[in-house]
Tab-separated table of C-alpha atoms in Angstrom:
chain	number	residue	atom	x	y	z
A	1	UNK	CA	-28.384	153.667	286.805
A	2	UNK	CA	-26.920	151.423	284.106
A	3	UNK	CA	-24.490	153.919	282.567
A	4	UNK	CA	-23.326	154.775	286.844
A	5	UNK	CA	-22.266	151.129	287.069
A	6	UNK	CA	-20.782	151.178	283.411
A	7	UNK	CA	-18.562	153.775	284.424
A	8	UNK	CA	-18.001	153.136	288.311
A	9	UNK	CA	-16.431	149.772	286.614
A	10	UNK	CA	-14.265	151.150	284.410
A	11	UNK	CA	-12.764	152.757	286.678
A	12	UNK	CA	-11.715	149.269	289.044
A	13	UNK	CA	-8.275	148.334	288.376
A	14	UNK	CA	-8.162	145.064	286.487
A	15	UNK	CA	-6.839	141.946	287.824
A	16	UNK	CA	-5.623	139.293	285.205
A	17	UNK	CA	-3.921	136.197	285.743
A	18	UNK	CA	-3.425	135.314	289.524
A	19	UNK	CA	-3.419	138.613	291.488
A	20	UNK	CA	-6.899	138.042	292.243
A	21	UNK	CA	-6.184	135.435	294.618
A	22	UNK	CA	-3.806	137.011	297.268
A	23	UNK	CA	-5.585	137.687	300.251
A	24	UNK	CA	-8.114	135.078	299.627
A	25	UNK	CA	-8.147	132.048	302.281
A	26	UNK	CA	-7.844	128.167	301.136
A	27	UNK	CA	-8.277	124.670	303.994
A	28	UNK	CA	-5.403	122.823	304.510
A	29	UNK	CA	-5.751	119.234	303.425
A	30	UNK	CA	-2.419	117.319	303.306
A	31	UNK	CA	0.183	119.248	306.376
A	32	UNK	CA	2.144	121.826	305.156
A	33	UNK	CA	5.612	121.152	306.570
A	34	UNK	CA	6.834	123.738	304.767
A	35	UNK	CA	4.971	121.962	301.341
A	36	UNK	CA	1.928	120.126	301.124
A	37	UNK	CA	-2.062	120.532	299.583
A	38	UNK	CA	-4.773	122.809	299.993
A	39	UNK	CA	-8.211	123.174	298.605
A	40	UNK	CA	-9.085	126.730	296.999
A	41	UNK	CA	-11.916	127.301	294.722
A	42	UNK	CA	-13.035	123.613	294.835
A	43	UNK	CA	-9.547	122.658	293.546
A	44	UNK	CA	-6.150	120.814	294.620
A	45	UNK	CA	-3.582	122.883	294.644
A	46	UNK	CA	0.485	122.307	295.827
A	47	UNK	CA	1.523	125.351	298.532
A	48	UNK	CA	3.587	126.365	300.927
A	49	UNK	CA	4.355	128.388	303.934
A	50	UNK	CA	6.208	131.551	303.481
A	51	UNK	CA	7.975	131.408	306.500
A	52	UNK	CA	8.684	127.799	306.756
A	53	UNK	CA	6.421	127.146	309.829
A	54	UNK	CA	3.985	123.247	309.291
A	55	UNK	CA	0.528	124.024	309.469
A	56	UNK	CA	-1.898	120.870	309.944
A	57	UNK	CA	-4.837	119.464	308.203
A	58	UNK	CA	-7.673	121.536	308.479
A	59	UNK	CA	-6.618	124.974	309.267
A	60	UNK	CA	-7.045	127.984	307.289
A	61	UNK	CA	-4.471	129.536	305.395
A	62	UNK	CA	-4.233	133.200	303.661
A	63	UNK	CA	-2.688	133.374	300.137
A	64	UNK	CA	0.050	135.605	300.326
A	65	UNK	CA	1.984	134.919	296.761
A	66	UNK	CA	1.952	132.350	293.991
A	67	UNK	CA	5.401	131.100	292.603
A	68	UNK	CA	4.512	129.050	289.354
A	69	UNK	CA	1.468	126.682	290.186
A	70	UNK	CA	2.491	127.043	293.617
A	71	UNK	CA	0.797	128.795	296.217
A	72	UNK	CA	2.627	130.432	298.682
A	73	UNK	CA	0.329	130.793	302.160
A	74	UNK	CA	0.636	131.794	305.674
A	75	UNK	CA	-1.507	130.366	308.464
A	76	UNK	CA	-5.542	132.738	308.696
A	77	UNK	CA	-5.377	132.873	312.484
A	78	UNK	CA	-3.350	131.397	315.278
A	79	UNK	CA	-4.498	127.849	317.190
A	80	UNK	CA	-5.699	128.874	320.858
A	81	UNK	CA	-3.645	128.424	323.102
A	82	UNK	CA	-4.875	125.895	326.068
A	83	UNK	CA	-5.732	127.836	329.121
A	84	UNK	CA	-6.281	131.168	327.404
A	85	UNK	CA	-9.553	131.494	329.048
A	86	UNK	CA	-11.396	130.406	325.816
């Protein structure tokens, strides 16, 4: 059982540095209009919208890049829309 898992996880590919956080999902907490804050693993950090759109307090964003300390996110999901038969 041991030696299974031993190997099964030398096999993964290894992530170093950043990589591991595209894809992952971090709450909006200053609007991003393209720039502002976001929390992500119980930390600040600066990001901004790929393409450019604001996105306000309290919505989700996906990572989709990092350029320096800078996260680079677009919105998890789209707002309703009102009358959508929500």
């Amino acid at each position: 059982l041991v030696i299974g898992r031993v190997m099964a996880t030398r096999k993964s590919p290894v992530l170093t540095g950043y990589e591991h956080f595209i894809g992952q999902t971090a709450q909006v907490r200053h609007d991003l209009s393209p720039e502002g804050r976001v929390w992500f693993q119980g930390q600040p950090w600066f990001a901004r919208t790929q393409s450019g759109e604001e996105v306000k307090v309290g919505r989700e964003v996906r990572i989709v890049g990092l350029d320096n300390l800078m996260l680079i996110v677009e919105p998890f999901e789209a707002d309703p829309v009102p009358g959508d038969g929500l």
